């Protein structure tokens, strides 16, 4: 399969690549010299690209991946981890903006697919976990290193992992800091599919194209539904936001607005009270 990727212009990104093919936007962590470890600037760029993809109506699915075949992402760049509660940007400001990106992946109404070759480690592996679907190459390796390098992700990194692979396995992952190959990750339900490295893109695109054939509204609402219980009231808010958006599209919803603008009493009597 020959996929033509076209760079999306208008951004001066240094740490990521951002391009698209029909219906699909691809965001690539592009710091292969550190196995695509992220610094605050990297995450800021990913969030900008993701917001752009979200508002681009020609995009139905987003792929998050890493440059090269050696790593998806090795987590936070330890060389810029400062002593003041986060990772230092070039101005010396400390961030934990991986948490912001986690929420944006979660709330993006379009499916996000992690395409993983090589290392998926630490905060990078949490990003993979947050993606809706993960397709891995047979050289992928997954793991958390927090307790080894003096950190932890006690939010989605622990809680969502437990919901995904079970509490016992999640504790094993964090308490032992072992690495797992793609087949083990598949057996745990951590990822969706394992394919030979040379078929990774082809298979990922096939999954994306399948989703592009389906109802975007159904996928959007299902995504919020899958997240709603673990996201608490914020999850309910998102699900409810979808209900509101759909209601705005109905004659019944529009009757209230029209009546207000026309300075008359609304007439909801014509709308059925369904069982
Ligand atoms: C991935 C590993 C296992 C690969 O080993 P391998 O193949 O032997 O390669 P290396 O020689 O080690 O690496 C090649 C070059 O890349 C550099 N490098 C690799 N990873 C990083 C990194 N994370 N930061 C900086 N540099 C990295 C190597 O140094 C090497 O460079 P040279 O050639 O110059 O020596 C192995 O590399 C490994 O274990 N990497 C570290 C993995 C890790 O511990 N990551 C950080 C984990 N923590 C987070 O990700 C935190 C995320 C976060 O933001 C957060 C957010 C919310 C709440 C909590 C947190 C939190 O702090 O946990």
mmCIF file of C-alpha atoms and ligand atoms in Angstrom:
data_model
loop_
_atom_site.group_PDB
_atom_site.id
_atom_site.type_symbol
_atom_site.label_atom_id
_atom_site.label_comp_id
_atom_site.label_asym_id
_atom_site.label_seq_id
_atom_site.Cartn_x
_atom_site.Cartn_y
_atom_site.Cartn_z
ATOM 1 C CA UNK A 1 0.000 0.000 0.000
ATOM 2 C CA UNK A 2 1.407 3.353 -1.010
ATOM 3 C CA UNK A 3 0.207 6.098 1.324
ATOM 4 C CA UNK A 4 1.016 9.664 0.340
ATOM 5 C CA UNK A 5 1.550 11.921 3.347
ATOM 6 C CA UNK A 6 1.285 15.674 2.822
ATOM 7 C CA UNK A 7 2.862 17.992 5.400
ATOM 8 C CA UNK A 8 0.363 20.356 6.999
ATOM 9 C CA UNK A 9 1.736 23.838 6.494
ATOM 10 C CA UNK A 10 1.534 26.844 8.770
ATOM 11 C CA UNK A 11 3.333 25.509 11.831
ATOM 12 C CA UNK A 12 6.976 25.974 12.723
ATOM 13 C CA UNK A 13 7.269 22.756 14.700
ATOM 14 C CA UNK A 14 10.693 21.675 15.928
ATOM 15 C CA UNK A 15 9.865 18.514 17.884
ATOM 16 C CA UNK A 16 7.076 16.917 15.890
ATOM 17 C CA UNK A 17 6.026 16.237 12.329
ATOM 18 C CA UNK A 18 2.444 16.875 11.328
ATOM 19 C CA UNK A 19 1.027 15.596 8.077
ATOM 20 C CA UNK A 20 -2.037 14.002 6.598
ATOM 21 C CA UNK A 21 -3.413 11.603 4.089
ATOM 22 C CA UNK A 22 -7.055 11.356 3.096
ATOM 23 C CA UNK A 23 -9.187 11.629 6.260
ATOM 24 C CA UNK A 24 -6.243 10.947 8.576
ATOM 25 C CA UNK A 25 -3.918 13.355 10.388
ATOM 26 C CA UNK A 26 -0.609 12.012 11.663
ATOM 27 C CA UNK A 27 1.361 13.503 14.551
ATOM 28 C CA UNK A 28 4.900 12.157 14.859
ATOM 29 C CA UNK A 29 7.102 12.689 17.908
ATOM 30 C CA UNK A 30 10.361 13.547 16.217
ATOM 31 C CA UNK A 31 13.255 13.372 18.659
ATOM 32 C CA UNK A 32 14.786 10.022 17.652
ATOM 33 C CA UNK A 33 18.138 10.918 19.271
ATOM 34 C CA UNK A 34 16.413 10.380 22.658
ATOM 35 C CA UNK A 35 13.986 7.665 21.555
ATOM 36 C CA UNK A 36 11.362 10.397 21.056
ATOM 37 C CA UNK A 37 11.391 11.458 24.704
ATOM 38 C CA UNK A 38 9.278 14.541 25.148
ATOM 39 C CA UNK A 39 10.123 17.912 26.613
ATOM 40 C CA UNK A 40 7.487 20.575 27.422
ATOM 41 C CA UNK A 41 7.855 22.085 23.952
ATOM 42 C CA UNK A 42 7.185 18.695 22.324
ATOM 43 C CA UNK A 43 3.937 18.278 24.212
ATOM 44 C CA UNK A 44 2.874 21.837 23.447
ATOM 45 C CA UNK A 45 3.387 21.145 19.745
ATOM 46 C CA UNK A 46 1.428 17.890 19.916
ATOM 47 C CA UNK A 47 -1.445 19.742 21.570
ATOM 48 C CA UNK A 48 -1.416 22.428 18.876
ATOM 49 C CA UNK A 49 -1.487 19.819 16.130
ATOM 50 C CA UNK A 50 -4.194 17.823 17.864
ATOM 51 C CA UNK A 51 -6.392 20.907 18.244
ATOM 52 C CA UNK A 52 -5.854 21.692 14.572
ATOM 53 C CA UNK A 53 -6.832 18.130 13.599
ATOM 54 C CA UNK A 54 -9.864 18.323 15.839
ATOM 55 C CA UNK A 55 -11.185 21.394 14.037
ATOM 56 C CA UNK A 56 -10.261 20.164 10.546
ATOM 57 C CA UNK A 57 -13.510 18.691 9.256
ATOM 58 C CA UNK A 58 -11.661 16.672 6.619
ATOM 59 C CA UNK A 59 -9.945 14.688 9.391
ATOM 60 C CA UNK A 60 -11.796 11.760 10.918
ATOM 61 C CA UNK A 61 -8.989 9.905 12.687
ATOM 62 C CA UNK A 62 -5.653 10.959 14.181
ATOM 63 C CA UNK A 63 -2.531 8.811 14.375
ATOM 64 C CA UNK A 64 0.041 9.450 17.109
ATOM 65 C CA UNK A 65 3.408 7.855 16.448
ATOM 66 C CA UNK A 66 7.149 8.213 16.882
ATOM 67 C CA UNK A 67 9.827 8.871 14.299
ATOM 68 C CA UNK A 68 11.822 5.855 13.168
ATOM 69 C CA UNK A 69 11.425 2.237 14.121
ATOM 70 C CA UNK A 70 13.288 2.204 17.441
ATOM 71 C CA UNK A 71 10.800 4.058 19.627
ATOM 72 C CA UNK A 72 7.288 5.343 19.886
ATOM 73 C CA UNK A 73 8.291 7.410 22.916
ATOM 74 C CA UNK A 74 10.547 6.960 25.946
ATOM 75 C CA UNK A 75 8.598 9.377 28.167
ATOM 76 C CA UNK A 76 9.713 12.616 29.712
ATOM 77 C CA UNK A 77 13.151 13.835 28.664
ATOM 78 C CA UNK A 78 15.148 13.303 31.850
ATOM 79 C CA UNK A 79 17.757 15.834 30.811
ATOM 80 C CA UNK A 80 15.236 18.670 31.239
ATOM 81 C CA UNK A 81 13.561 17.312 34.330
ATOM 82 C CA UNK A 82 14.213 20.101 36.791
ATOM 83 C CA UNK A 83 14.169 20.295 40.567
ATOM 84 C CA UNK A 84 11.115 22.490 40.770
ATOM 85 C CA UNK A 85 8.220 20.122 40.170
ATOM 86 C CA UNK A 86 8.364 19.408 36.482
ATOM 87 C CA UNK A 87 10.162 19.469 33.173
ATOM 88 C CA UNK A 88 11.953 22.705 32.249
ATOM 89 C CA UNK A 89 11.198 24.474 29.003
ATOM 90 C CA UNK A 90 13.772 26.644 27.249
ATOM 91 C CA UNK A 91 12.684 29.655 29.330
ATOM 92 C CA UNK A 92 13.311 27.690 32.540
ATOM 93 C CA UNK A 93 9.621 27.310 33.404
ATOM 94 C CA UNK A 94 8.673 23.932 34.896
ATOM 95 C CA UNK A 95 5.780 21.937 33.443
ATOM 96 C CA UNK A 96 3.905 18.680 33.870
ATOM 97 C CA UNK A 97 2.057 19.336 30.642
ATOM 98 C CA UNK A 98 1.969 15.631 29.786
ATOM 99 C CA UNK A 99 -1.155 15.757 31.955
ATOM 100 C CA UNK A 100 -2.686 18.433 29.702
ATOM 101 C CA UNK A 101 -2.008 16.336 26.622
ATOM 102 C CA UNK A 102 -3.462 13.259 28.312
ATOM 103 C CA UNK A 103 -6.739 15.098 28.801
ATOM 104 C CA UNK A 104 -6.740 16.439 25.265
ATOM 105 C CA UNK A 105 -6.288 12.937 23.858
ATOM 106 C CA UNK A 106 -9.149 11.858 26.059
ATOM 107 C CA UNK A 107 -11.482 14.670 25.029
ATOM 108 C CA UNK A 108 -10.663 14.865 21.323
ATOM 109 C CA UNK A 109 -13.936 13.738 19.724
ATOM 110 C CA UNK A 110 -12.139 11.855 16.955
ATOM 111 C CA UNK A 111 -10.537 8.436 17.423
ATOM 112 C CA UNK A 112 -6.804 8.597 18.104
ATOM 113 C CA UNK A 113 -4.697 5.610 17.106
ATOM 114 C CA UNK A 114 -1.254 4.996 18.576
ATOM 115 C CA UNK A 115 1.066 3.463 15.989
ATOM 116 C CA UNK A 116 3.870 1.952 18.032
ATOM 117 C CA UNK A 117 7.225 0.664 16.880
ATOM 118 C CA UNK A 118 9.991 0.002 19.396
ATOM 119 C CA UNK A 119 10.011 1.486 22.883
ATOM 120 C CA UNK A 120 6.799 2.648 24.500
ATOM 121 C CA UNK A 121 8.063 3.602 27.919
ATOM 122 C CA UNK A 122 7.207 5.813 30.903
ATOM 123 C CA UNK A 123 5.049 8.834 30.123
ATOM 124 C CA UNK A 124 5.192 7.807 26.459
ATOM 125 C CA UNK A 125 3.510 4.562 27.311
ATOM 126 C CA UNK A 126 0.830 6.462 29.205
ATOM 127 C CA UNK A 127 0.145 8.495 26.050
ATOM 128 C CA UNK A 128 -0.187 5.207 24.163
ATOM 129 C CA UNK A 129 -2.577 3.962 26.829
ATOM 130 C CA UNK A 130 -4.709 7.087 26.477
ATOM 131 C CA UNK A 131 -5.084 6.621 22.724
ATOM 132 C CA UNK A 132 -8.290 4.883 21.700
ATOM 133 C CA UNK A 133 -6.637 2.122 19.697
ATOM 134 C CA UNK A 134 -3.033 0.884 19.657
ATOM 135 C CA UNK A 135 -1.461 -0.984 16.764
ATOM 136 C CA UNK A 136 2.026 -2.216 17.588
ATOM 137 C CA UNK A 137 4.867 -3.599 15.548
ATOM 138 C CA UNK A 138 6.385 -6.881 16.643
ATOM 139 C CA UNK A 139 9.473 -5.010 17.889
ATOM 140 C CA UNK A 140 7.449 -2.905 20.352
ATOM 141 C CA UNK A 141 8.248 -3.023 24.064
ATOM 142 C CA UNK A 142 6.058 -1.552 26.755
ATOM 143 C CA UNK A 143 6.794 -0.545 30.317
ATOM 144 C CA UNK A 144 6.698 2.013 33.100
ATOM 145 C CA UNK A 145 9.901 3.202 34.721
ATOM 146 C CA UNK A 146 8.629 5.746 37.253
ATOM 147 C CA UNK A 147 9.727 4.066 40.488
ATOM 148 C CA UNK A 148 13.140 3.430 38.888
ATOM 149 C CA UNK A 149 13.771 7.038 37.844
ATOM 150 C CA UNK A 150 12.043 8.738 40.763
ATOM 151 C CA UNK A 151 8.608 9.521 39.418
ATOM 152 C CA UNK A 152 5.120 8.103 39.037
ATOM 153 C CA UNK A 153 1.892 8.801 37.196
ATOM 154 C CA UNK A 154 -0.792 8.173 39.769
ATOM 155 C CA UNK A 155 -3.554 9.526 37.532
ATOM 156 C CA UNK A 156 -4.443 7.869 34.245
ATOM 157 C CA UNK A 157 -1.071 6.136 34.294
ATOM 158 C CA UNK A 158 -2.148 4.013 37.252
ATOM 159 C CA UNK A 159 -5.949 4.210 37.207
ATOM 160 C CA UNK A 160 -6.616 3.775 33.523
ATOM 161 C CA UNK A 161 -3.966 1.075 33.281
ATOM 162 C CA UNK A 162 -5.769 -0.849 36.029
ATOM 163 C CA UNK A 163 -9.050 -0.504 34.144
ATOM 164 C CA UNK A 164 -7.358 -1.641 30.966
ATOM 165 C CA UNK A 165 -5.275 -4.631 32.051
ATOM 166 C CA UNK A 166 -6.631 -5.280 35.556
ATOM 167 C CA UNK A 167 -5.465 -4.123 38.975
ATOM 168 C CA UNK A 168 -3.026 -6.970 39.638
ATOM 169 C CA UNK A 169 -1.285 -6.605 36.299
ATOM 170 C CA UNK A 170 -1.192 -2.805 36.591
ATOM 171 C CA UNK A 171 0.451 -3.087 39.994
ATOM 172 C CA UNK A 172 2.969 -5.529 38.527
ATOM 173 C CA UNK A 173 3.780 -3.086 35.724
ATOM 174 C CA UNK A 174 4.406 -0.201 38.133
ATOM 175 C CA UNK A 175 5.855 -2.099 41.101
ATOM 176 C CA UNK A 176 8.372 -4.151 39.101
ATOM 177 C CA UNK A 177 9.151 -1.772 36.210
ATOM 178 C CA UNK A 178 9.613 -4.700 33.844
ATOM 179 C CA UNK A 179 9.279 -4.466 30.093
ATOM 180 C CA UNK A 180 6.759 -6.440 28.073
ATOM 181 C CA UNK A 181 6.947 -7.407 24.430
ATOM 182 C CA UNK A 182 4.133 -6.724 21.995
ATOM 183 C CA UNK A 183 2.657 -10.209 22.246
ATOM 184 C CA UNK A 184 2.506 -10.004 26.060
ATOM 185 C CA UNK A 185 0.915 -6.564 25.824
ATOM 186 C CA UNK A 186 -1.660 -7.920 23.391
ATOM 187 C CA UNK A 187 -2.507 -10.810 25.707
ATOM 188 C CA UNK A 188 -3.035 -8.342 28.564
ATOM 189 C CA UNK A 189 -5.457 -6.238 26.497
ATOM 190 C CA UNK A 190 -3.005 -3.338 26.685
ATOM 191 C CA UNK A 191 -2.976 -2.938 22.889
ATOM 192 C CA UNK A 192 -5.230 -3.975 20.020
ATOM 193 C CA UNK A 193 -3.010 -5.693 17.470
ATOM 194 C CA UNK A 194 0.549 -6.759 16.727
ATOM 195 C CA UNK A 195 1.848 -6.808 13.182
ATOM 196 C CA UNK A 196 5.247 -7.241 11.551
ATOM 197 C CA UNK A 197 7.183 -3.989 11.617
ATOM 198 C CA UNK A 198 7.112 -3.657 7.840
ATOM 199 C CA UNK A 199 3.302 -3.831 7.876
ATOM 200 C CA UNK A 200 2.743 -1.406 10.759
ATOM 201 C CA UNK A 201 1.681 1.587 8.713
ATOM 202 C CA UNK A 202 -0.426 -0.462 6.317
ATOM 203 C CA UNK A 203 -2.336 -2.123 9.130
ATOM 204 C CA UNK A 204 -2.787 1.146 11.049
ATOM 205 C CA UNK A 205 -4.145 2.866 7.960
ATOM 206 C CA UNK A 206 -6.522 -0.041 7.370
ATOM 207 C CA UNK A 207 -7.924 0.329 10.903
ATOM 208 C CA UNK A 208 -8.243 4.094 10.397
ATOM 209 C CA UNK A 209 -9.999 3.683 7.060
ATOM 210 C CA UNK A 210 -12.441 1.244 8.590
ATOM 211 C CA UNK A 211 -13.337 3.871 11.214
ATOM 212 C CA UNK A 212 -13.649 6.505 8.476
ATOM 213 C CA UNK A 213 -16.396 4.379 6.869
ATOM 214 C CA UNK A 214 -18.471 4.544 10.045
ATOM 215 C CA UNK A 215 -20.701 7.224 11.567
ATOM 216 C CA UNK A 216 -18.501 9.992 13.032
ATOM 217 C CA UNK A 217 -21.239 10.962 15.477
ATOM 218 C CA UNK A 218 -21.608 7.400 16.714
ATOM 219 C CA UNK A 219 -17.844 7.083 17.204
ATOM 220 C CA UNK A 220 -17.691 10.470 18.924
ATOM 221 C CA UNK A 221 -20.420 9.601 21.411
ATOM 222 C CA UNK A 222 -19.071 6.114 22.009
ATOM 223 C CA UNK A 223 -15.658 7.608 22.818
ATOM 224 C CA UNK A 224 -17.180 9.856 25.458
ATOM 225 C CA UNK A 225 -19.274 6.959 26.741
ATOM 226 C CA UNK A 226 -16.205 4.755 27.198
ATOM 227 C CA UNK A 227 -14.528 7.552 29.151
ATOM 228 C CA UNK A 228 -17.510 8.878 31.103
ATOM 229 C CA UNK A 229 -17.416 6.740 34.222
ATOM 230 C CA UNK A 230 -13.683 6.958 34.820
ATOM 231 C CA UNK A 231 -13.686 10.706 34.107
ATOM 232 C CA UNK A 232 -16.386 11.382 36.693
ATOM 233 C CA UNK A 233 -18.463 14.530 36.313
ATOM 234 C CA UNK A 234 -16.097 15.802 33.597
ATOM 235 C CA UNK A 235 -16.890 12.612 31.661
ATOM 236 C CA UNK A 236 -20.607 13.107 32.170
ATOM 237 C CA UNK A 237 -20.157 16.711 31.025
ATOM 238 C CA UNK A 238 -18.678 15.522 27.742
ATOM 239 C CA UNK A 239 -21.385 12.958 27.160
ATOM 240 C CA UNK A 240 -23.976 15.596 28.028
ATOM 241 C CA UNK A 241 -22.313 18.066 25.665
ATOM 242 C CA UNK A 242 -22.922 15.637 22.834
ATOM 243 C CA UNK A 243 -26.569 15.367 23.832
ATOM 244 C CA UNK A 244 -26.836 19.157 23.815
ATOM 245 C CA UNK A 245 -25.164 19.421 20.413
ATOM 246 C CA UNK A 246 -27.606 16.887 18.963
ATOM 247 C CA UNK A 247 -30.568 18.641 20.619
ATOM 248 C CA UNK A 248 -29.491 21.952 19.040
ATOM 249 C CA UNK A 249 -29.850 20.226 15.672
ATOM 250 C CA UNK A 250 -33.528 19.361 16.235
ATOM 251 C CA UNK A 251 -36.628 21.416 15.407
ATOM 252 C CA UNK A 252 -37.600 21.137 19.048
ATOM 253 C CA UNK A 253 -34.372 22.694 20.263
ATOM 254 C CA UNK A 254 -34.549 25.368 17.586
ATOM 255 C CA UNK A 255 -38.157 26.241 18.499
ATOM 256 C CA UNK A 256 -36.952 27.572 21.862
ATOM 257 C CA UNK A 257 -34.276 29.726 20.246
ATOM 258 C CA UNK A 258 -36.598 30.939 17.473
ATOM 259 C CA UNK A 259 -39.329 31.878 19.919
ATOM 260 C CA UNK A 260 -36.866 33.900 21.969
ATOM 261 C CA UNK A 261 -35.532 35.722 18.911
ATOM 262 C CA UNK A 262 -39.065 36.288 17.571
ATOM 263 C CA UNK A 263 -40.229 37.576 20.976
ATOM 264 C CA UNK A 264 -43.070 35.049 21.281
ATOM 265 C CA UNK A 265 -43.899 32.173 23.604
ATOM 266 C CA UNK A 266 -42.332 28.884 22.500
ATOM 267 C CA UNK A 267 -44.748 26.257 21.186
ATOM 268 C CA UNK A 268 -43.427 22.856 22.178
ATOM 269 C CA UNK A 269 -46.885 21.245 21.845
ATOM 270 C CA UNK A 270 -46.111 19.950 18.357
ATOM 271 C CA UNK A 271 -43.196 17.830 19.588
ATOM 272 C CA UNK A 272 -43.944 14.258 20.675
ATOM 273 C CA UNK A 273 -43.523 13.098 24.250
ATOM 274 C CA UNK A 274 -41.865 9.835 23.299
ATOM 275 C CA UNK A 275 -42.108 6.780 25.545
HETATM 276 C C1 LIG B 1 13.811 3.369 26.536
HETATM 277 C C2 LIG B 1 15.070 2.659 27.008
HETATM 278 C C3 LIG B 1 14.705 1.386 27.781
HETATM 279 C C4 LIG B 1 15.874 2.266 25.730
HETATM 280 O O1 LIG B 1 17.112 1.693 26.059
HETATM 281 P P1 LIG B 1 18.269 1.572 24.932
HETATM 282 O O2 LIG B 1 17.709 0.976 23.690
HETATM 283 O O3 LIG B 1 19.412 0.888 25.585
HETATM 284 O O4 LIG B 1 18.640 3.060 24.521
HETATM 285 P P2 LIG B 1 19.461 4.127 25.365
HETATM 286 O O5 LIG B 1 20.900 4.015 24.996
HETATM 287 O O6 LIG B 1 19.126 4.083 26.796
HETATM 288 O O7 LIG B 1 18.853 5.470 24.754
HETATM 289 C C5 LIG B 1 19.314 6.045 23.539
HETATM 290 C C6 LIG B 1 19.553 7.512 23.801
HETATM 291 O O8 LIG B 1 18.314 8.104 24.164
HETATM 292 C C7 LIG B 1 18.424 8.726 25.432
HETATM 293 N N1 LIG B 1 17.158 8.611 26.127
HETATM 294 C C8 LIG B 1 16.319 7.569 26.147
HETATM 295 N N2 LIG B 1 15.236 7.829 26.884
HETATM 296 C C9 LIG B 1 15.391 9.080 27.357
HETATM 297 C C10 LIG B 1 14.590 9.913 28.178
HETATM 298 N N3 LIG B 1 13.391 9.521 28.669
HETATM 299 N N4 LIG B 1 15.076 11.135 28.463
HETATM 300 C C11 LIG B 1 16.237 11.551 27.977
HETATM 301 N N5 LIG B 1 17.040 10.802 27.180
HETATM 302 C C12 LIG B 1 16.601 9.583 26.878
HETATM 303 C C13 LIG B 1 19.529 7.949 26.122
HETATM 304 O O9 LIG B 1 20.095 8.704 27.165
HETATM 305 C C14 LIG B 1 20.473 7.732 24.969
HETATM 306 O O10 LIG B 1 21.196 8.915 24.726
HETATM 307 P P3 LIG B 1 22.802 8.875 24.476
HETATM 308 O O11 LIG B 1 22.947 8.049 23.231
HETATM 309 O O12 LIG B 1 23.163 10.290 24.301
HETATM 310 O O13 LIG B 1 23.376 8.208 25.685
HETATM 311 C C15 LIG B 1 15.967 3.559 27.861
HETATM 312 O O14 LIG B 1 16.483 4.583 27.047
HETATM 313 C C16 LIG B 1 15.270 4.141 29.038
HETATM 314 O O15 LIG B 1 15.036 3.476 30.009
HETATM 315 N N6 LIG B 1 14.956 5.434 28.909
HETATM 316 C C17 LIG B 1 14.383 6.194 30.022
HETATM 317 C C18 LIG B 1 12.912 5.893 30.172
HETATM 318 C C19 LIG B 1 12.319 6.732 31.289
HETATM 319 O O16 LIG B 1 12.621 6.512 32.443
HETATM 320 N N7 LIG B 1 11.505 7.720 30.953
HETATM 321 C C20 LIG B 1 10.945 8.680 31.869
HETATM 322 C C21 LIG B 1 9.770 8.147 32.704
HETATM 323 N N8 LIG B 1 9.007 9.220 33.257
HETATM 324 C C22 LIG B 1 8.186 9.909 32.504
HETATM 325 O O17 LIG B 1 8.011 9.671 31.331
HETATM 326 C C23 LIG B 1 7.479 11.040 33.178
HETATM 327 C C24 LIG B 1 6.319 11.581 32.398
HETATM 328 C C25 LIG B 1 5.604 12.697 32.959
HETATM 329 O O18 LIG B 1 5.668 13.743 32.333
HETATM 330 C C26 LIG B 1 4.676 12.619 34.119
HETATM 331 C C27 LIG B 1 3.512 13.229 33.909
HETATM 332 C C28 LIG B 1 2.521 13.203 34.863
HETATM 333 C C29 LIG B 1 2.715 12.607 36.092
HETATM 334 C C30 LIG B 1 3.912 12.000 36.332
HETATM 335 C C31 LIG B 1 4.878 12.006 35.360
HETATM 336 C C32 LIG B 1 6.100 11.331 35.758
HETATM 337 O O19 LIG B 1 7.045 12.008 36.100
HETATM 338 O O20 LIG B 1 6.059 10.075 35.735
#
